[in-house]
Amino acid sequence: MESKSNAMLSLLNGHITEANATAKPKPVDDVWAALNLDQHLSEKGIAIRNKTREFMRSIQTELIQYQNKTEFPFHLVERIRDLGVNGFGIKDFGGPGLGSMEVAAVCYEIAKIDASIGTFLIVHNSIGMAVVDMLGSEEQRAKILPDAIALRKIMSFGLTEPDYGSDATSLKTSAKKVPGGYILNGQKRWIGNATFADYIIVWARNAEEGNKVQAFVVEKGSKGLKTSKIENKFALRIVQNADITLEDVFVPDNMRLAKATDFATGTNVILEHSRLKVAWGGVGIACGAYEAALKYALERKQFGKSIASFQLSQLKLSKMLALCESMLTYTIRIQQLYDQGKTTIGQIGRCKSHNTQTAREVCAMARDLCGGNGILMENQVIKQFMDIEAVHTYEGTYEVNMLVSGREITGGLNAFR
């Protein structure tokens, strides 16, 4: 009896071994799923992520013509509104009240397909509406947020100037107090959404309050406000970045944001909030490049077989996936700490810098793996390759963010002047 049982066990083990040997594993074509990251989301969050993914996939081919023409697809704004994600974490005035990981998943899924659409939403939400939500009075919130959440009006964020990018604390735009409001003069550059924004949050020095940097909401059509699209841009080509000129622009008292009293309580608070979204965008760009390169490698045949079967291809794919996985797990942990109120601006800047630099490496390998066809928009990787170049330097360059990090690491030793 025992010998028969052993024989049966041996036979069964043989079948299992044979089945395992012949089973063909599924390609790892979804980095998020491979790490089972839906465990960090509620059922609602999973549904939102899936809906966002399907929407972005549905417009992927259509977006190529807008990338080529460097135009914004305004007809998609209504469909973006219908996704139910605009407003991110805002709960009132019709906002969706998304949790931070739900917002992260949305930013990730959008950037996997098109970082320009992601940038449009981050500007509108995280450095547009968030400024009003966090730093505005209740009256200002009630005036601006309902239309912005419904995407009836678009927001922009005017901090960077032609001569002051990373050195934003030295900005020159001025605000002079006059009866009933303020007169703004100055210039801004690289301002996303600004060519069509209904509200531009302009950061300016208030001469009446010790030249402190404060926030003023400038409305479209204001006398003395001029915006012009920056041309010949090869990254984030759909994003409408602008030069802004302010010549004696009047802003009424009720459009100076109440709680943005200086750079530390205003701009720094917002950039710490938004920079983490940019870190998620960097991860999304990298994972989109990896997944596109894998798809191409599996379909492309050379020397009689799929190029995915070659050792060098598998080495590149393995390295790309490992880098994507490391960025995802790192950023999730920083997101968790942020939700607990335990992050610093240096820690968030370090995460953003690490992700965008690592994503550049992933995008370069993805483009390399696709060979000559890697420069075609239809294969996705060249767009990711170009877009990460812009994300790498906006909201603070790699070097500046890492020096802010270094200042914290060394207990306050300042490498800046």
JSON list of C-alpha atoms in Angstrom, two decimals, residues 89-273:
[
{"chain": "A", "resi": 89, "resn": "GLY", "atom": "CA", "xyz": [-8.38, 66.16, -2.32]},
{"chain": "A", "resi": 90, "resn": "ILE", "atom": "CA", "xyz": [-10.85, 69.06, -2.07]},
{"chain": "A", "resi": 91, "resn": "LYS", "atom": "CA", "xyz": [-14.08, 67.85, -0.47]},
{"chain": "A", "resi": 92, "resn": "ASP", "atom": "CA", "xyz": [-16.42, 70.84, -0.70]},
{"chain": "A", "resi": 93, "resn": "PHE", "atom": "CA", "xyz": [-17.72, 72.85, -3.68]},
{"chain": "A", "resi": 94, "resn": "GLY", "atom": "CA", "xyz": [-18.23, 69.60, -5.60]},
{"chain": "A", "resi": 95, "resn": "GLY", "atom": "CA", "xyz": [-14.68, 68.34, -5.16]},
{"chain": "A", "resi": 96, "resn": "PRO", "atom": "CA", "xyz": [-14.11, 64.56, -5.20]},
{"chain": "A", "resi": 97, "resn": "GLY", "atom": "CA", "xyz": [-12.28, 64.49, -1.84]},
{"chain": "A", "resi": 98, "resn": "LEU", "atom": "CA", "xyz": [-9.76, 61.90, -3.04]},
{"chain": "A", "resi": 99, "resn": "GLY", "atom": "CA", "xyz": [-7.28, 60.39, -0.60]},
{"chain": "A", "resi": 100, "resn": "SER", "atom": "CA", "xyz": [-3.62, 61.13, -1.18]},
{"chain": "A", "resi": 101, "resn": "MET", "atom": "CA", "xyz": [-2.85, 57.67, -2.56]},
{"chain": "A", "resi": 102, "resn": "GLU", "atom": "CA", "xyz": [-5.82, 57.95, -4.89]},
{"chain": "A", "resi": 103, "resn": "VAL", "atom": "CA", "xyz": [-4.44, 61.25, -6.19]},
{"chain": "A", "resi": 104, "resn": "ALA", "atom": "CA", "xyz": [-1.00, 59.63, -6.53]},
{"chain": "A", "resi": 105, "resn": "ALA", "atom": "CA", "xyz": [-2.45, 56.75, -8.55]},
{"chain": "A", "resi": 106, "resn": "VAL", "atom": "CA", "xyz": [-4.25, 59.21, -10.85]},
{"chain": "A", "resi": 107, "resn": "CYS", "atom": "CA", "xyz": [-1.05, 61.23, -11.43]},
{"chain": "A", "resi": 108, "resn": "TYR", "atom": "CA", "xyz": [0.85, 58.00, -12.09]},
{"chain": "A", "resi": 109, "resn": "GLU", "atom": "CA", "xyz": [-1.64, 56.61, -14.61]},
{"chain": "A", "resi": 110, "resn": "ILE", "atom": "CA", "xyz": [-1.89, 59.89, -16.53]},
{"chain": "A", "resi": 111, "resn": "ALA", "atom": "CA", "xyz": [1.90, 60.37, -16.73]},
{"chain": "A", "resi": 112, "resn": "LYS", "atom": "CA", "xyz": [2.34, 56.80, -18.04]},
{"chain": "A", "resi": 113, "resn": "ILE", "atom": "CA", "xyz": [0.56, 57.88, -21.21]},
{"chain": "A", "resi": 114, "resn": "ASP", "atom": "CA", "xyz": [1.08, 61.64, -21.40]},
{"chain": "A", "resi": 115, "resn": "ALA", "atom": "CA", "xyz": [2.91, 63.86, -18.92]},
{"chain": "A", "resi": 116, "resn": "SER", "atom": "CA", "xyz": [1.52, 66.97, -20.64]},
{"chain": "A", "resi": 117, "resn": "ILE", "atom": "CA", "xyz": [-2.03, 66.12, -19.57]},
{"chain": "A", "resi": 118, "resn": "GLY", "atom": "CA", "xyz": [-0.61, 65.28, -16.16]},
{"chain": "A", "resi": 119, "resn": "THR", "atom": "CA", "xyz": [1.13, 68.65, -15.95]},
{"chain": "A", "resi": 120, "resn": "PHE", "atom": "CA", "xyz": [-2.04, 70.47, -16.98]},
{"chain": "A", "resi": 121, "resn": "LEU", "atom": "CA", "xyz": [-3.89, 68.83, -14.09]},
{"chain": "A", "resi": 122, "resn": "ILE", "atom": "CA", "xyz": [-1.08, 69.26, -11.55]},
{"chain": "A", "resi": 123, "resn": "VAL", "atom": "CA", "xyz": [-0.80, 72.95, -12.38]},
{"chain": "A", "resi": 124, "resn": "HIS", "atom": "CA", "xyz": [-4.56, 73.45, -12.24]},
{"chain": "A", "resi": 125, "resn": "ASN", "atom": "CA", "xyz": [-4.99, 71.40, -9.05]},
{"chain": "A", "resi": 126, "resn": "SER", "atom": "CA", "xyz": [-1.81, 71.26, -6.98]},
{"chain": "A", "resi": 127, "resn": "ILE", "atom": "CA", "xyz": [-0.39, 74.73, -7.58]},
{"chain": "A", "resi": 128, "resn": "GLY", "atom": "CA", "xyz": [-3.63, 76.36, -8.65]},
{"chain": "A", "resi": 129, "resn": "MET", "atom": "CA", "xyz": [-6.68, 75.31, -6.69]},
{"chain": "A", "resi": 130, "resn": "ALA", "atom": "CA", "xyz": [-4.57, 74.04, -3.78]},
{"chain": "A", "resi": 131, "resn": "VAL", "atom": "CA", "xyz": [-3.18, 77.55, -3.26]},
{"chain": "A", "resi": 132, "resn": "VAL", "atom": "CA", "xyz": [-6.68, 78.98, -2.93]},
{"chain": "A", "resi": 133, "resn": "ASP", "atom": "CA", "xyz": [-7.88, 76.02, -0.87]},
{"chain": "A", "resi": 134, "resn": "MET", "atom": "CA", "xyz": [-4.97, 76.16, 1.60]},
{"chain": "A", "resi": 135, "resn": "LEU", "atom": "CA", "xyz": [-4.14, 79.87, 1.63]},
{"chain": "A", "resi": 136, "resn": "GLY", "atom": "CA", "xyz": [-7.34, 81.67, 0.67]},
{"chain": "A", "resi": 137, "resn": "SER", "atom": "CA", "xyz": [-10.11, 83.00, 2.88]},
{"chain": "A", "resi": 138, "resn": "GLU", "atom": "CA", "xyz": [-13.51, 81.29, 2.92]},
{"chain": "A", "resi": 139, "resn": "GLU", "atom": "CA", "xyz": [-14.83, 84.03, 0.65]},
{"chain": "A", "resi": 140, "resn": "GLN", "atom": "CA", "xyz": [-11.98, 83.48, -1.82]},
{"chain": "A", "resi": 141, "resn": "ARG", "atom": "CA", "xyz": [-12.48, 79.73, -1.75]},
{"chain": "A", "resi": 142, "resn": "ALA", "atom": "CA", "xyz": [-16.20, 80.15, -2.43]},
{"chain": "A", "resi": 143, "resn": "LYS", "atom": "CA", "xyz": [-15.55, 82.58, -5.30]},
{"chain": "A", "resi": 144, "resn": "ILE", "atom": "CA", "xyz": [-12.89, 80.58, -7.15]},
{"chain": "A", "resi": 145, "resn": "LEU", "atom": "CA", "xyz": [-13.09, 76.87, -6.34]},
{"chain": "A", "resi": 146, "resn": "PRO", "atom": "CA", "xyz": [-16.58, 75.85, -7.61]},
{"chain": "A", "resi": 147, "resn": "ASP", "atom": "CA", "xyz": [-15.85, 76.90, -11.21]},
{"chain": "A", "resi": 148, "resn": "ALA", "atom": "CA", "xyz": [-12.30, 75.55, -11.06]},
{"chain": "A", "resi": 149, "resn": "ILE", "atom": "CA", "xyz": [-13.43, 72.15, -9.78]},
{"chain": "A", "resi": 150, "resn": "ALA", "atom": "CA", "xyz": [-16.07, 71.99, -12.53]},
{"chain": "A", "resi": 151, "resn": "LEU", "atom": "CA", "xyz": [-13.35, 72.98, -15.06]},
{"chain": "A", "resi": 152, "resn": "ARG", "atom": "CA", "xyz": [-15.42, 75.92, -16.15]},
{"chain": "A", "resi": 153, "resn": "LYS", "atom": "CA", "xyz": [-12.37, 78.00, -15.26]},
{"chain": "A", "resi": 154, "resn": "ILE", "atom": "CA", "xyz": [-8.68, 77.07, -15.43]},
{"chain": "A", "resi": 155, "resn": "MET", "atom": "CA", "xyz": [-5.94, 78.03, -13.00]},
{"chain": "A", "resi": 156, "resn": "SER", "atom": "CA", "xyz": [-2.25, 78.83, -13.33]},
{"chain": "A", "resi": 157, "resn": "PHE", "atom": "CA", "xyz": [0.68, 79.57, -11.00]},
{"chain": "A", "resi": 158, "resn": "GLY", "atom": "CA", "xyz": [3.07, 82.44, -11.68]},
{"chain": "A", "resi": 159, "resn": "LEU", "atom": "CA", "xyz": [6.26, 82.17, -9.64]},
{"chain": "A", "resi": 160, "resn": "THR", "atom": "CA", "xyz": [9.27, 81.74, -11.98]},
{"chain": "A", "resi": 161, "resn": "GLU", "atom": "CA", "xyz": [10.71, 84.85, -13.65]},
{"chain": "A", "resi": 162, "resn": "PRO", "atom": "CA", "xyz": [13.06, 85.26, -16.63]},
{"chain": "A", "resi": 163, "resn": "ASP", "atom": "CA", "xyz": [16.05, 85.85, -14.34]},
{"chain": "A", "resi": 164, "resn": "TYR", "atom": "CA", "xyz": [14.88, 83.90, -11.28]},
{"chain": "A", "resi": 165, "resn": "GLY", "atom": "CA", "xyz": [14.07, 80.22, -11.62]},
{"chain": "A", "resi": 166, "resn": "SER", "atom": "CA", "xyz": [15.68, 78.10, -8.93]},
{"chain": "A", "resi": 167, "resn": "ASP", "atom": "CA", "xyz": [16.47, 81.33, -7.04]},
{"chain": "A", "resi": 168, "resn": "ALA", "atom": "CA", "xyz": [12.76, 82.05, -6.66]},
{"chain": "A", "resi": 169, "resn": "THR", "atom": "CA", "xyz": [13.18, 83.93, -3.38]},
{"chain": "A", "resi": 170, "resn": "SER", "atom": "CA", "xyz": [14.87, 86.75, -5.34]},
{"chain": "A", "resi": 171, "resn": "LEU", "atom": "CA", "xyz": [11.88, 87.42, -7.61]},
{"chain": "A", "resi": 172, "resn": "LYS", "atom": "CA", "xyz": [11.35, 91.05, -8.64]},
{"chain": "A", "resi": 173, "resn": "THR", "atom": "CA", "xyz": [7.65, 91.29, -9.48]},
{"chain": "A", "resi": 174, "resn": "SER", "atom": "CA", "xyz": [6.18, 94.00, -7.26]},
{"chain": "A", "resi": 175, "resn": "ALA", "atom": "CA", "xyz": [2.82, 94.76, -5.67]},
{"chain": "A", "resi": 176, "resn": "LYS", "atom": "CA", "xyz": [2.10, 98.34, -4.61]},
{"chain": "A", "resi": 177, "resn": "LYS", "atom": "CA", "xyz": [-0.85, 99.16, -2.36]},
{"chain": "A", "resi": 178, "resn": "VAL", "atom": "CA", "xyz": [-3.39, 101.57, -3.82]},
{"chain": "A", "resi": 179, "resn": "PRO", "atom": "CA", "xyz": [-6.96, 102.40, -2.77]},
{"chain": "A", "resi": 180, "resn": "GLY", "atom": "CA", "xyz": [-9.08, 99.26, -3.15]},
{"chain": "A", "resi": 181, "resn": "GLY", "atom": "CA", "xyz": [-6.28, 96.92, -4.09]},
{"chain": "A", "resi": 182, "resn": "TYR", "atom": "CA", "xyz": [-2.77, 96.54, -5.50]},
{"chain": "A", "resi": 183, "resn": "ILE", "atom": "CA", "xyz": [-0.88, 97.44, -8.68]},
{"chain": "A", "resi": 184, "resn": "LEU", "atom": "CA", "xyz": [1.36, 94.63, -9.99]},
{"chain": "A", "resi": 185, "resn": "ASN", "atom": "CA", "xyz": [4.39, 95.09, -12.24]},
{"chain": "A", "resi": 186, "resn": "GLY", "atom": "CA", "xyz": [6.87, 92.50, -13.43]},
{"chain": "A", "resi": 187, "resn": "GLN", "atom": "CA", "xyz": [7.48, 89.47, -15.62]},
{"chain": "A", "resi": 188, "resn": "LYS", "atom": "CA", "xyz": [6.98, 85.74, -15.26]},
{"chain": "A", "resi": 189, "resn": "ARG", "atom": "CA", "xyz": [8.26, 82.89, -17.44]},
{"chain": "A", "resi": 190, "resn": "TRP", "atom": "CA", "xyz": [7.53, 79.19, -18.03]},
{"chain": "A", "resi": 191, "resn": "ILE", "atom": "CA", "xyz": [4.05, 79.53, -16.58]},
{"chain": "A", "resi": 192, "resn": "GLY", "atom": "CA", "xyz": [1.98, 76.45, -17.48]},
{"chain": "A", "resi": 193, "resn": "ASN", "atom": "CA", "xyz": [-1.65, 76.93, -18.61]},
{"chain": "A", "resi": 194, "resn": "ALA", "atom": "CA", "xyz": [-1.12, 80.71, -18.58]},
{"chain": "A", "resi": 195, "resn": "THR", "atom": "CA", "xyz": [-2.09, 81.37, -22.22]},
{"chain": "A", "resi": 196, "resn": "PHE", "atom": "CA", "xyz": [-5.67, 80.33, -21.50]},
{"chain": "A", "resi": 197, "resn": "ALA", "atom": "CA", "xyz": [-5.98, 80.39, -17.68]},
{"chain": "A", "resi": 198, "resn": "ASP", "atom": "CA", "xyz": [-8.88, 82.28, -16.15]},
{"chain": "A", "resi": 199, "resn": "TYR", "atom": "CA", "xyz": [-6.98, 82.80, -12.90]},
{"chain": "A", "resi": 200, "resn": "ILE", "atom": "CA", "xyz": [-3.21, 83.27, -12.60]},
{"chain": "A", "resi": 201, "resn": "ILE", "atom": "CA", "xyz": [-1.80, 83.23, -9.08]},
{"chain": "A", "resi": 202, "resn": "VAL", "atom": "CA", "xyz": [1.03, 85.77, -9.24]},
{"chain": "A", "resi": 203, "resn": "TRP", "atom": "CA", "xyz": [3.67, 85.84, -6.52]},
{"chain": "A", "resi": 204, "resn": "ALA", "atom": "CA", "xyz": [4.94, 89.37, -5.95]},
{"chain": "A", "resi": 205, "resn": "ARG", "atom": "CA", "xyz": [6.75, 91.49, -3.36]},
{"chain": "A", "resi": 206, "resn": "ASN", "atom": "CA", "xyz": [4.41, 93.63, -1.31]},
{"chain": "A", "resi": 207, "resn": "ALA", "atom": "CA", "xyz": [6.25, 96.91, -0.71]},
{"chain": "A", "resi": 208, "resn": "GLU", "atom": "CA", "xyz": [3.82, 97.84, 2.08]},
{"chain": "A", "resi": 209, "resn": "GLU", "atom": "CA", "xyz": [4.79, 94.77, 4.11]},
{"chain": "A", "resi": 210, "resn": "GLY", "atom": "CA", "xyz": [8.57, 94.69, 3.95]},
{"chain": "A", "resi": 211, "resn": "ASN", "atom": "CA", "xyz": [8.76, 93.32, 0.40]},
{"chain": "A", "resi": 212, "resn": "LYS", "atom": "CA", "xyz": [7.39, 89.98, 1.57]},
{"chain": "A", "resi": 213, "resn": "VAL", "atom": "CA", "xyz": [6.44, 87.58, -1.24]},
{"chain": "A", "resi": 214, "resn": "GLN", "atom": "CA", "xyz": [2.67, 87.22, -1.30]},
{"chain": "A", "resi": 215, "resn": "ALA", "atom": "CA", "xyz": [0.03, 85.78, -3.64]},
{"chain": "A", "resi": 216, "resn": "PHE", "atom": "CA", "xyz": [-2.36, 87.77, -5.84]},
{"chain": "A", "resi": 217, "resn": "VAL", "atom": "CA", "xyz": [-5.02, 86.27, -8.11]},
{"chain": "A", "resi": 218, "resn": "VAL", "atom": "CA", "xyz": [-4.98, 87.95, -11.52]},
{"chain": "A", "resi": 219, "resn": "GLU", "atom": "CA", "xyz": [-8.01, 87.34, -13.71]},
{"chain": "A", "resi": 220, "resn": "LYS", "atom": "CA", "xyz": [-7.96, 86.79, -17.45]},
{"chain": "A", "resi": 221, "resn": "GLY", "atom": "CA", "xyz": [-8.51, 90.00, -19.38]},
{"chain": "A", "resi": 222, "resn": "SER", "atom": "CA", "xyz": [-7.10, 92.26, -16.68]},
{"chain": "A", "resi": 223, "resn": "LYS", "atom": "CA", "xyz": [-5.81, 95.51, -18.15]},
{"chain": "A", "resi": 224, "resn": "GLY", "atom": "CA", "xyz": [-2.02, 95.40, -18.48]},
{"chain": "A", "resi": 225, "resn": "LEU", "atom": "CA", "xyz": [-1.81, 91.58, -18.41]},
{"chain": "A", "resi": 226, "resn": "LYS", "atom": "CA", "xyz": [-0.08, 90.06, -21.44]},
{"chain": "A", "resi": 227, "resn": "THR", "atom": "CA", "xyz": [0.70, 86.37, -22.05]},
{"chain": "A", "resi": 228, "resn": "SER", "atom": "CA", "xyz": [2.59, 84.83, -24.96]},
{"chain": "A", "resi": 229, "resn": "LYS", "atom": "CA", "xyz": [3.17, 81.17, -25.67]},
{"chain": "A", "resi": 230, "resn": "ILE", "atom": "CA", "xyz": [6.77, 79.94, -25.47]},
{"chain": "A", "resi": 231, "resn": "GLU", "atom": "CA", "xyz": [7.54, 78.33, -28.83]},
{"chain": "A", "resi": 232, "resn": "ASN", "atom": "CA", "xyz": [10.12, 75.76, -30.02]},
{"chain": "A", "resi": 233, "resn": "LYS", "atom": "CA", "xyz": [9.74, 73.56, -26.94]},
{"chain": "A", "resi": 234, "resn": "PHE", "atom": "CA", "xyz": [10.54, 69.87, -27.40]},
{"chain": "A", "resi": 235, "resn": "ALA", "atom": "CA", "xyz": [9.31, 68.51, -24.06]},
{"chain": "A", "resi": 236, "resn": "LEU", "atom": "CA", "xyz": [5.76, 68.58, -22.65]},
{"chain": "A", "resi": 237, "resn": "ARG", "atom": "CA", "xyz": [4.74, 69.87, -26.05]},
{"chain": "A", "resi": 238, "resn": "ILE", "atom": "CA", "xyz": [1.02, 69.99, -25.27]},
{"chain": "A", "resi": 239, "resn": "VAL", "atom": "CA", "xyz": [1.55, 72.17, -22.19]},
{"chain": "A", "resi": 240, "resn": "GLN", "atom": "CA", "xyz": [1.04, 75.83, -23.02]},
{"chain": "A", "resi": 241, "resn": "ASN", "atom": "CA", "xyz": [3.90, 77.52, -21.15]},
{"chain": "A", "resi": 242, "resn": "ALA", "atom": "CA", "xyz": [3.90, 81.29, -21.34]},
{"chain": "A", "resi": 243, "resn": "ASP", "atom": "CA", "xyz": [5.83, 84.46, -20.78]},
{"chain": "A", "resi": 244, "resn": "ILE", "atom": "CA", "xyz": [3.78, 86.91, -18.73]},
{"chain": "A", "resi": 245, "resn": "THR", "atom": "CA", "xyz": [4.12, 90.68, -18.58]},
{"chain": "A", "resi": 246, "resn": "LEU", "atom": "CA", "xyz": [2.33, 92.67, -15.88]},
{"chain": "A", "resi": 247, "resn": "GLU", "atom": "CA", "xyz": [2.15, 96.42, -16.54]},
{"chain": "A", "resi": 248, "resn": "ASP", "atom": "CA", "xyz": [0.22, 98.27, -13.84]},
{"chain": "A", "resi": 249, "resn": "VAL", "atom": "CA", "xyz": [-2.22, 95.37, -13.41]},
{"chain": "A", "resi": 250, "resn": "PHE", "atom": "CA", "xyz": [-4.83, 96.17, -10.77]},
{"chain": "A", "resi": 251, "resn": "VAL", "atom": "CA", "xyz": [-5.80, 93.41, -8.35]},
{"chain": "A", "resi": 252, "resn": "PRO", "atom": "CA", "xyz": [-8.60, 94.17, -5.87]},
{"chain": "A", "resi": 253, "resn": "ASP", "atom": "CA", "xyz": [-8.06, 93.67, -2.15]},
{"chain": "A", "resi": 254, "resn": "ASN", "atom": "CA", "xyz": [-10.28, 90.58, -2.08]},
{"chain": "A", "resi": 255, "resn": "MET", "atom": "CA", "xyz": [-7.99, 88.81, -4.61]},
{"chain": "A", "resi": 256, "resn": "ARG", "atom": "CA", "xyz": [-4.88, 88.92, -2.45]},
{"chain": "A", "resi": 257, "resn": "LEU", "atom": "CA", "xyz": [-4.76, 85.50, -0.81]},
{"chain": "A", "resi": 258, "resn": "ALA", "atom": "CA", "xyz": [-5.33, 85.96, 2.89]},
{"chain": "A", "resi": 259, "resn": "LYS", "atom": "CA", "xyz": [-3.00, 83.32, 4.37]},
{"chain": "A", "resi": 260, "resn": "ALA", "atom": "CA", "xyz": [0.00, 83.67, 2.00]},
{"chain": "A", "resi": 261, "resn": "THR", "atom": "CA", "xyz": [1.75, 86.24, 4.17]},
{"chain": "A", "resi": 262, "resn": "ASP", "atom": "CA", "xyz": [5.35, 85.52, 3.10]},
{"chain": "A", "resi": 263, "resn": "PHE", "atom": "CA", "xyz": [7.47, 83.05, 1.11]},
{"chain": "A", "resi": 264, "resn": "ALA", "atom": "CA", "xyz": [7.63, 80.49, 3.92]},
{"chain": "A", "resi": 265, "resn": "THR", "atom": "CA", "xyz": [3.89, 80.45, 4.68]},
{"chain": "A", "resi": 266, "resn": "GLY", "atom": "CA", "xyz": [2.92, 80.72, 1.03]},
{"chain": "A", "resi": 267, "resn": "THR", "atom": "CA", "xyz": [5.15, 79.41, -1.74]},
{"chain": "A", "resi": 268, "resn": "ASN", "atom": "CA", "xyz": [7.09, 76.87, 0.34]},
{"chain": "A", "resi": 269, "resn": "VAL", "atom": "CA", "xyz": [3.90, 75.32, 1.72]},
{"chain": "A", "resi": 270, "resn": "ILE", "atom": "CA", "xyz": [2.50, 74.87, -1.78]},
{"chain": "A", "resi": 271, "resn": "LEU", "atom": "CA", "xyz": [5.71, 73.54, -3.35]},
{"chain": "A", "resi": 272, "resn": "GLU", "atom": "CA", "xyz": [6.08, 70.94, -0.62]},
{"chain": "A", "resi": 273, "resn": "HIS", "atom": "CA", "xyz": [2.50, 69.88, -1.37]}
]
